[in-house]
Amino acid sequence: MRIINLETDNQFRKLTISPIHFRDLTLLVGASGVGKTQIIKSILDLKRIAQGKTVNGLTWNVLFQTVKGDSYQWKGTFENKKGFAEEFSLEHEEDDESQNNKPSITFEELFLNEKMIIERDKKGILLNGSPTVKLSPHESVISLLKQESLIAPAYNDFRKIINSDQSNSMNEPFRLSFFVNTEKLINKYKTLESIQEFNEDIRIKLFLCYKNQPDTFSKIKNRYTEVFPLVEDIRFAPLDNSIKDVPSFIKEHPFIQIKEKGISEWIHQGRISSGMFRTLLHISELYLSSKGTIILIDEFENSLGVNCIDELTYDLAHGKEKNIQFILTSHHPYIINNIDVRNWKIVSRKAGVINTFDASDFNIGNSMHDKFIQLINLPQYSSGTE
């Protein structure tokens, strides 16, 4: 999947995102509070809607392309239901009463290669001009009709949107199901393609790669040791007995460990520095994400040292051949200076309206002056407003 254009209007949050065009790599830059993170969140809102969740008061219009080259345009509107708790839309368990209180979709259209295949209003849903059976008014057509051959590619591609916030990942536990089903997963996901297509935590995918795809794991390890020359090896192994407050059945299962040159002991996951651990997971995402994945990274520089930023920025800027779309935000001058200005979107805000501009709109990149300095000297950057 590749998002081409997006615009949203959220009446509940009183926030509008004006039309924004995305490239294979898009860097959102701008002062704090102008809406960079809100753009990331709007994409995640669409993923939730595609999976059957509600976002109160949201109107959206998104144009995206599948890996196979088909173009979809998806439009819709949720009613703005007063008194509805927005966080409710993220709940997994909902009773009948709460279901009835959810906002309804009042309008929805889906086009495939510019041909309308879905038309929806308060009266019902038309699929290729024919009415469907009565379906839930609270779920999107992409969720409701995901088994239809025309809709399935869109539904499957929205599942490939990843919010890659790895800033605290070394302290996050694996899902319990991983420890229960470790051998089953090893036997099921043997090929590189099956691992890439597996919709699971990147750490679990890296473990499966370690067990079943040693050549790819070696590539990940070699790239990692280029960033951190003091590291000589990476493995998955059980925790040693010195680790306290961990159930014994979990200790017996594998965790990420690294070995540094000249040191005999392995460093287990909880003792790896946050920057080193996050770098390993970002590199793993480059190798283990399926074609058509969209990786969202908010404040890319968080917890990363200069050497990590340097190398990962290079990987992002040269990752087009991997068929992955990156959308990230950053304030860091090295990142901003080392990503082509054609990939910038300068974000500004006027009241509740978020607008984006190309660097060429302000002649950035047309001189030998430092691009970051040119950027921060813009009135739109310094104030965050137009």
CSV table of C-alpha atoms in Angstrom, one decimal:
chain,number,residue,atom,x,y,z
A,1,MET,CA,0.0,0.0,0.0
A,2,ARG,CA,1.1,3.6,-0.7
A,3,ILE,CA,-0.9,6.5,0.5
A,4,ILE,CA,-0.9,9.2,-2.2
A,5,ASN,CA,-3.3,11.9,-0.9
A,6,LEU,CA,-5.1,12.4,2.4
A,7,GLU,CA,-7.5,15.0,3.9
A,8,THR,CA,-9.6,14.8,7.1
A,9,ASP,CA,-12.0,17.0,9.0
A,10,ASN,CA,-12.7,16.0,12.6
A,11,GLN,CA,-15.7,17.9,14.0
A,12,PHE,CA,-15.3,16.2,17.4
A,13,ARG,CA,-11.7,17.4,17.8
A,14,LYS,CA,-12.3,20.6,15.8
A,15,LEU,CA,-9.3,19.8,13.6
A,16,THR,CA,-8.9,19.8,9.9
A,17,ILE,CA,-6.0,18.5,7.9
A,18,SER,CA,-5.9,20.1,4.5
A,19,PRO,CA,-5.0,17.9,1.5
A,20,ILE,CA,-1.5,16.5,1.8
A,21,HIS,CA,0.4,14.5,-0.9
A,22,PHE,CA,2.8,11.8,0.3
A,23,ARG,CA,5.9,10.4,-1.4
A,24,ASP,CA,7.7,7.1,-0.8
A,25,LEU,CA,9.5,8.9,1.9
A,26,THR,CA,7.8,11.9,3.5
A,27,LEU,CA,9.4,13.9,6.3
A,28,LEU,CA,7.0,16.2,8.2
A,29,VAL,CA,8.8,19.2,9.7
A,30,GLY,CA,7.6,22.2,11.6
A,31,ALA,CA,7.5,23.8,15.0
A,32,SER,CA,6.1,21.9,18.0
A,33,GLY,CA,2.4,21.8,18.2
A,34,VAL,CA,1.6,22.5,14.5
A,35,GLY,CA,0.1,19.1,13.8
A,36,LYS,CA,2.8,16.8,12.6
A,37,THR,CA,1.8,14.1,15.1
A,38,GLN,CA,-1.9,14.7,14.2
A,39,ILE,CA,-1.2,13.8,10.6
A,40,ILE,CA,0.4,10.5,11.8
A,41,LYS,CA,-2.7,9.9,14.1
A,42,SER,CA,-5.1,10.6,11.2
A,43,ILE,CA,-3.5,7.7,9.2
A,44,LEU,CA,-3.8,5.5,12.2
A,45,ASP,CA,-7.5,6.6,12.5
A,46,LEU,CA,-8.1,5.3,9.0
A,47,LYS,CA,-6.5,2.0,9.9
A,48,ARG,CA,-8.8,1.6,12.8
A,49,ILE,CA,-11.8,2.6,10.7
A,50,ALA,CA,-10.8,0.0,8.1
A,51,GLN,CA,-10.7,-2.6,10.9
A,52,GLY,CA,-14.2,-1.8,12.1
A,53,LYS,CA,-13.6,0.9,14.7
A,54,THR,CA,-15.3,4.3,15.0
A,55,VAL,CA,-13.8,7.8,15.1
A,56,ASN,CA,-16.4,10.2,16.2
A,57,GLY,CA,-17.1,13.2,13.9
A,58,LEU,CA,-14.5,12.3,11.3
A,59,THR,CA,-14.8,13.0,7.6
A,60,TRP,CA,-12.0,11.5,5.5
A,61,ASN,CA,-10.9,11.3,1.9
A,62,VAL,CA,-7.8,9.2,1.1
A,63,LEU,CA,-6.3,8.0,-2.2
A,64,PHE,CA,-4.0,5.0,-2.0
A,65,GLN,CA,-2.5,2.4,-4.3
A,66,THR,CA,-2.0,-1.3,-3.6
A,67,VAL,CA,1.1,-3.3,-4.3
A,68,LYS,CA,-0.5,-4.7,-7.4
A,69,GLY,CA,-1.0,-1.2,-8.7
A,70,ASP,CA,-4.7,-0.8,-8.2
A,71,SER,CA,-5.9,2.7,-7.1
A,72,TYR,CA,-8.5,3.1,-4.4
A,73,GLN,CA,-10.2,6.3,-3.3
A,74,TRP,CA,-12.1,6.1,0.0
A,75,LYS,CA,-14.4,8.8,1.4
A,76,GLY,CA,-16.6,8.7,4.4
A,77,THR,CA,-18.2,10.6,7.4
A,78,PHE,CA,-19.0,9.5,10.9
A,79,GLU,CA,-21.7,11.5,12.7
A,80,ASN,CA,-20.5,13.8,15.4
A,81,LYS,CA,-22.2,12.3,18.4
A,82,LYS,CA,-22.3,14.6,21.4
A,83,GLY,CA,-21.3,13.1,24.7
A,84,PHE,CA,-19.6,10.1,23.0
A,85,ALA,CA,-16.2,9.4,24.6
A,86,GLU,CA,-13.7,9.2,21.7
A,87,GLU,CA,-11.5,6.7,23.6
A,88,PHE,CA,-14.5,4.3,23.5
A,89,SER,CA,-13.7,3.7,19.8
A,90,LEU,CA,-10.5,1.8,20.9
A,91,GLU,CA,-12.3,-0.6,23.2
A,92,HIS,CA,-12.2,-4.3,22.2
A,93,GLU,CA,-15.1,-5.5,24.4
A,94,GLU,CA,-18.4,-3.7,23.8
A,95,ASP,CA,-21.9,-4.7,25.0
A,96,ASP,CA,-25.1,-4.2,22.9
A,97,GLU,CA,-26.0,-1.0,24.6
A,98,SER,CA,-22.6,0.6,23.9
A,99,GLN,CA,-22.8,-0.6,20.3
A,100,ASN,CA,-26.1,1.3,19.8
A,101,ASN,CA,-24.5,4.5,21.2
A,102,LYS,CA,-21.6,4.4,18.8
A,103,PRO,CA,-21.6,7.1,16.0
A,104,SER,CA,-23.0,5.9,12.7
A,105,ILE,CA,-21.4,6.4,9.2
A,106,THR,CA,-23.7,8.8,7.3
A,107,PHE,CA,-21.8,8.7,4.0
A,108,GLU,CA,-19.2,6.5,2.4
A,109,GLU,CA,-17.9,5.9,-1.1
A,110,LEU,CA,-15.2,3.6,-2.4
A,111,PHE,CA,-13.7,3.8,-5.9
A,112,LEU,CA,-11.5,1.2,-7.6
A,113,ASN,CA,-9.5,2.6,-10.5
A,114,GLU,CA,-11.8,5.6,-10.6
A,115,LYS,CA,-14.9,3.4,-10.8
A,116,MET,CA,-17.4,3.6,-7.9
A,117,ILE,CA,-17.9,0.2,-6.3
A,118,ILE,CA,-19.4,1.2,-3.0
A,119,GLU,CA,-22.0,3.9,-2.4
A,120,ARG,CA,-23.5,4.4,1.1
A,121,ASP,CA,-25.9,6.8,2.8
A,122,LYS,CA,-28.2,6.6,5.8
A,123,LYS,CA,-30.6,4.3,3.8
A,124,GLY,CA,-28.1,1.6,3.1
A,125,ILE,CA,-25.1,0.3,1.0
A,126,LEU,CA,-24.9,-0.3,-2.7
A,127,LEU,CA,-22.2,-2.7,-4.0
A,128,ASN,CA,-21.7,-2.2,-7.7
A,129,GLY,CA,-25.1,-0.6,-7.8
A,130,SER,CA,-26.9,-3.4,-6.0
A,131,PRO,CA,-28.2,-3.2,-2.4
A,132,THR,CA,-26.5,-5.3,0.2
A,133,VAL,CA,-28.3,-7.0,3.2
A,134,LYS,CA,-28.7,-4.7,6.2
A,135,LEU,CA,-25.3,-4.2,7.8
A,136,SER,CA,-24.0,-2.4,10.9
A,137,PRO,CA,-24.1,1.4,10.5
A,138,HIS,CA,-21.2,1.7,12.8
A,139,GLU,CA,-18.6,-0.1,10.7
A,140,SER,CA,-16.9,0.9,7.5
A,141,VAL,CA,-17.6,-0.9,4.2
A,142,ILE,CA,-14.0,-2.0,4.1
A,143,SER,CA,-14.5,-3.8,7.4
A,144,LEU,CA,-18.0,-5.1,6.7
A,145,LEU,CA,-17.2,-6.4,3.1
A,146,LYS,CA,-13.6,-7.4,3.6
A,147,GLN,CA,-14.4,-10.9,2.2
A,148,GLU,CA,-15.5,-9.4,-1.2
A,149,SER,CA,-12.8,-9.8,-3.8
A,150,LEU,CA,-12.9,-6.1,-4.8
A,151,ILE,CA,-12.6,-5.0,-1.1
A,152,ALA,CA,-10.2,-7.5,0.3
A,153,PRO,CA,-7.0,-5.9,-1.1
A,154,ALA,CA,-7.9,-2.6,0.6
A,155,TYR,CA,-8.7,-4.2,3.9
A,156,ASN,CA,-5.4,-6.3,3.8
A,157,ASP,CA,-3.3,-3.3,2.9
A,158,PHE,CA,-4.6,-1.2,5.8
A,159,ARG,CA,-3.3,-3.9,8.1
A,160,LYS,CA,0.2,-3.1,6.8
A,161,ILE,CA,0.3,0.3,8.4
A,162,ILE,CA,2.8,0.2,11.3
A,163,ASN,CA,3.1,2.7,14.0
A,164,SER,CA,6.8,2.1,14.7
A,165,ASP,CA,7.3,3.6,18.1
A,166,GLN,CA,10.2,1.6,19.4
A,167,SER,CA,11.3,4.1,22.0
A,168,ASN,CA,10.3,1.9,24.9
A,169,SER,CA,10.2,-1.5,23.2
A,170,MET,CA,13.1,-3.1,25.1
A,171,ASN,CA,11.1,-2.8,28.3
A,172,GLU,CA,7.8,-4.1,26.8
A,173,PRO,CA,7.1,-7.8,27.4
A,174,PHE,CA,6.4,-10.2,24.6
A,175,ARG,CA,2.8,-11.2,24.3
A,176,LEU,CA,2.0,-14.2,26.4
A,177,SER,CA,0.8,-16.1,23.4
A,178,PHE,CA,4.4,-16.0,22.0
A,179,PHE,CA,5.7,-18.1,25.0
A,180,VAL,CA,2.8,-20.5,24.7
A,181,ASN,CA,3.0,-21.0,20.9
A,182,THR,CA,6.8,-20.6,20.2
A,183,GLU,CA,7.2,-24.0,18.6
A,184,LYS,CA,4.0,-23.7,16.7
A,185,LEU,CA,5.1,-20.3,15.2
A,186,ILE,CA,8.5,-21.7,14.3
A,187,ASN,CA,6.9,-24.5,12.4
A,188,LYS,CA,4.3,-22.3,10.7
A,189,TYR,CA,6.5,-19.3,9.5
A,190,LYS,CA,9.4,-20.9,7.8
A,191,THR,CA,9.8,-18.8,4.6
A,192,LEU,CA,11.0,-15.2,4.5
A,193,GLU,CA,7.8,-14.2,2.7
A,194,SER,CA,5.6,-15.8,5.4
A,195,ILE,CA,7.5,-14.0,8.1
A,196,GLN,CA,7.2,-10.7,6.3
A,197,GLU,CA,3.5,-11.2,5.9
A,198,PHE,CA,3.0,-12.2,9.5
A,199,ASN,CA,1.1,-9.3,11.2
A,200,GLU,CA,2.9,-9.4,14.5
A,201,ASP,CA,5.4,-7.6,16.7
A,202,ILE,CA,8.7,-7.0,14.9
A,203,ARG,CA,10.6,-8.8,17.8
A,204,ILE,CA,8.7,-12.0,17.1
A,205,LYS,CA,9.3,-11.7,13.4
A,206,LEU,CA,13.0,-11.2,14.1
A,207,PHE,CA,13.0,-14.4,16.3
A,208,LEU,CA,11.4,-16.4,13.5
A,209,CYS,CA,14.0,-15.0,11.1
A,210,TYR,CA,16.7,-16.1,13.5
A,211,LYS,CA,15.3,-19.6,13.7
A,212,ASN,CA,14.3,-20.2,10.0
A,213,GLN,CA,16.0,-17.6,7.8
A,214,PRO,CA,19.7,-17.5,8.9
A,215,ASP,CA,20.9,-15.7,5.7
A,216,THR,CA,18.5,-12.8,6.2
A,217,PHE,CA,19.2,-12.7,9.9
A,218,SER,CA,22.9,-12.5,9.0
A,219,LYS,CA,22.2,-9.4,6.8
A,220,ILE,CA,20.4,-7.7,9.7
A,221,LYS,CA,23.2,-8.5,12.1
A,222,ASN,CA,25.9,-7.3,9.6
A,223,ARG,CA,24.0,-4.0,9.1
A,224,TYR,CA,23.6,-3.6,12.9
A,225,THR,CA,27.3,-4.2,13.5
A,226,GLU,CA,28.2,-1.6,10.9
A,227,VAL,CA,26.3,0.9,13.1
A,228,PHE,CA,27.8,-0.5,16.3
A,229,PRO,CA,31.3,-1.9,15.5
A,230,LEU,CA,31.8,-3.0,19.2
A,231,VAL,CA,29.0,-5.6,18.8
A,232,GLU,CA,30.1,-8.9,17.3
A,233,ASP,CA,27.0,-11.1,17.6
A,234,ILE,CA,23.2,-11.2,18.2
A,235,ARG,CA,21.2,-14.1,19.3
A,236,PHE,CA,17.9,-15.2,20.9
A,237,ALA,CA,18.4,-17.2,24.1
A,238,PRO,CA,16.7,-17.8,27.5
A,239,LEU,CA,17.3,-15.4,30.3
A,240,ASP,CA,19.9,-16.4,32.9
A,241,ASN,CA,19.1,-17.1,36.5
A,242,SER,CA,20.4,-13.7,37.6
A,243,ILE,CA,17.2,-12.1,36.2
A,244,LYS,CA,14.8,-11.6,39.0
A,245,ASP,CA,11.0,-11.2,39.1
A,246,VAL,CA,10.4,-13.1,35.9
A,247,PRO,CA,8.2,-16.3,35.9
A,248,SER,CA,10.3,-19.4,35.3
A,249,PHE,CA,8.3,-20.5,32.2
A,250,ILE,CA,9.1,-17.2,30.6
A,251,LYS,CA,12.8,-17.4,31.4
A,252,GLU,CA,13.0,-20.6,29.5
A,253,HIS,CA,12.0,-18.9,26.3
A,254,PRO,CA,14.2,-16.8,24.0
A,255,PHE,CA,14.9,-13.1,24.3
A,256,ILE,CA,17.2,-10.8,22.2
A,257,GLN,CA,20.8,-10.7,23.4
A,258,ILE,CA,23.9,-9.1,22.0
A,259,LYS,CA,27.6,-9.8,22.6
A,260,GLU,CA,30.3,-7.1,22.5
A,261,LYS,CA,33.9,-7.6,21.5
A,262,GLY,CA,36.2,-8.5,24.4
A,263,ILE,CA,33.3,-9.2,26.8
A,264,SER,CA,32.5,-12.8,27.6
A,265,GLU,CA,28.9,-12.3,28.9
A,266,TRP,CA,26.0,-11.7,26.7
A,267,ILE,CA,23.9,-8.6,27.3
A,268,HIS,CA,20.2,-9.5,27.5
A,269,GLN,CA,17.3,-7.4,26.2
A,270,GLY,CA,16.6,-5.5,29.4
A,271,ARG,CA,20.2,-4.3,29.6
A,272,ILE,CA,20.7,-3.2,26.0
A,273,SER,CA,20.7,0.6,25.7
A,274,SER,CA,17.4,2.0,24.3
A,275,GLY,CA,19.1,3.5,21.3
A,276,MET,CA,20.9,0.3,20.4
A,277,PHE,CA,17.8,-1.8,20.9
A,278,ARG,CA,15.6,0.6,18.9
A,279,THR,CA,18.1,0.7,16.1
A,280,LEU,CA,18.0,-3.1,15.8
A,281,LEU,CA,14.2,-3.1,15.5
A,282,HIS,CA,14.2,-0.4,12.9
A,283,ILE,CA,16.8,-2.3,10.8
A,284,SER,CA,14.7,-5.4,11.2
A,285,GLU,CA,11.6,-3.6,10.0
A,286,LEU,CA,13.5,-2.8,6.7
A,287,TYR,CA,14.2,-6.5,6.1
A,288,LEU,CA,11.1,-8.1,7.6
A,289,SER,CA,8.2,-5.9,6.5
A,290,SER,CA,6.1,-7.1,3.6
A,291,LYS,CA,5.9,-5.2,0.3
A,292,GLY,CA,3.4,-2.4,0.6
A,293,THR,CA,4.0,-1.7,4.3
A,294,ILE,CA,3.7,1.9,5.5
A,295,ILE,CA,5.9,2.7,8.5
A,296,LEU,CA,5.0,5.7,10.6
A,297,ILE,CA,7.7,7.1,12.9
A,298,ASP,CA,6.9,10.1,15.1
A,299,GLU,CA,10.0,12.0,16.4
A,300,PHE,CA,12.4,9.7,14.7
A,301,GLU,CA,15.4,10.9,16.7
A,302,ASN,CA,14.0,9.9,20.1
A,303,SER,CA,16.5,7.9,22.2
A,304,LEU,CA,18.9,7.6,19.2
A,305,GLY,CA,22.5,8.6,19.3
A,306,VAL,CA,24.2,10.5,16.5
A,307,ASN,CA,25.7,7.4,14.9
A,308,CYS,CA,22.3,5.7,14.9
A,309,ILE,CA,20.6,8.7,13.4
A,310,ASP,CA,23.2,8.9,10.7
A,311,GLU,CA,23.0,5.3,9.6
A,312,LEU,CA,19.2,4.9,9.9
A,313,THR,CA,18.6,8.1,8.1
A,314,TYR,CA,20.7,6.8,5.2
A,315,ASP,CA,18.7,3.5,5.3
A,316,LEU,CA,15.4,5.3,5.2
A,317,ALA,CA,16.5,7.6,2.3
A,318,HIS,CA,17.6,4.6,0.3
A,319,GLY,CA,14.9,2.1,1.1
A,320,LYS,CA,12.7,2.7,-2.0
A,321,GLU,CA,13.7,-0.6,-3.5
A,322,LYS,CA,12.1,-2.4,-0.5
A,323,ASN,CA,8.7,-1.2,-1.5
A,324,ILE,CA,8.0,0.4,1.9
A,325,GLN,CA,6.6,3.9,2.4
A,326,PHE,CA,8.0,5.9,5.3
A,327,ILE,CA,6.1,8.8,6.9
A,328,LEU,CA,8.1,10.4,9.8
A,329,THR,CA,8.4,13.5,11.8
A,330,SER,CA,11.6,15.1,13.1
A,331,HIS,CA,13.2,18.2,14.7
A,332,HIS,CA,16.7,16.9,14.4
A,333,PRO,CA,19.0,19.0,12.0
A,334,TYR,CA,21.0,16.0,10.8
A,335,ILE,CA,17.8,14.1,9.8
A,336,ILE,CA,16.3,17.2,8.1
A,337,ASN,CA,19.5,18.1,6.3
A,338,ASN,CA,20.1,14.6,5.0
A,339,ILE,CA,16.7,13.9,3.6
A,340,ASP,CA,16.1,15.4,0.1
A,341,VAL,CA,14.0,18.6,0.4
A,342,ARG,CA,11.7,17.1,-2.2
A,343,ASN,CA,10.6,14.7,0.5
A,344,TRP,CA,9.8,17.5,3.0
A,345,LYS,CA,6.4,18.6,4.0
A,346,ILE,CA,6.5,21.8,6.1
A,347,VAL,CA,3.6,21.8,8.5
A,348,SER,CA,1.9,24.9,9.8
A,349,ARG,CA,-1.4,25.6,11.5
A,350,LYS,CA,-4.0,28.3,11.5
A,351,ALA,CA,-6.5,27.9,14.3
A,352,GLY,CA,-7.8,24.3,13.8
A,353,VAL,CA,-6.6,23.9,10.2
A,354,ILE,CA,-3.3,22.1,9.5
A,355,ASN,CA,-1.7,22.9,6.2
A,356,THR,CA,1.4,21.5,4.5
A,357,PHE,CA,3.8,23.0,2.0
A,358,ASP,CA,6.6,21.8,-0.2
A,359,ALA,CA,10.1,23.1,0.5
A,360,SER,CA,10.1,24.6,-3.1
A,361,ASP,CA,7.3,26.9,-2.0
A,362,PHE,CA,9.9,28.7,0.1
A,363,ASN,CA,12.9,28.2,-2.3
A,364,ILE,CA,14.6,25.9,0.2
A,365,GLY,CA,17.2,23.8,-1.4
A,366,ASN,CA,18.0,26.2,-4.2
A,367,SER,CA,21.2,27.5,-2.6
A,368,MET,CA,24.2,26.1,-0.9
A,369,HIS,CA,23.0,27.4,2.5
A,370,ASP,CA,22.2,24.9,5.2
A,371,LYS,CA,18.7,23.6,4.5
A,372,PHE,CA,17.9,23.3,8.2
A,373,ILE,CA,18.9,26.9,8.9
A,374,GLN,CA,16.7,28.0,6.0
A,375,LEU,CA,13.9,26.0,7.4
A,376,ILE,CA,14.0,27.4,11.0
A,377,ASN,CA,14.3,31.0,9.7
A,378,LEU,CA,10.9,30.7,8.0
A,379,PRO,CA,8.2,32.7,9.8
A,380,GLN,CA,5.9,29.7,9.3
A,381,TYR,CA,8.4,27.5,11.2
A,382,SER,CA,9.3,29.8,14.0
A,383,SER,CA,5.7,30.7,14.9
A,384,GLY,CA,4.0,27.5,13.6
A,385,THR,CA,1.3,29.6,12.0
A,386,GLU,CA,0.7,31.2,8.6
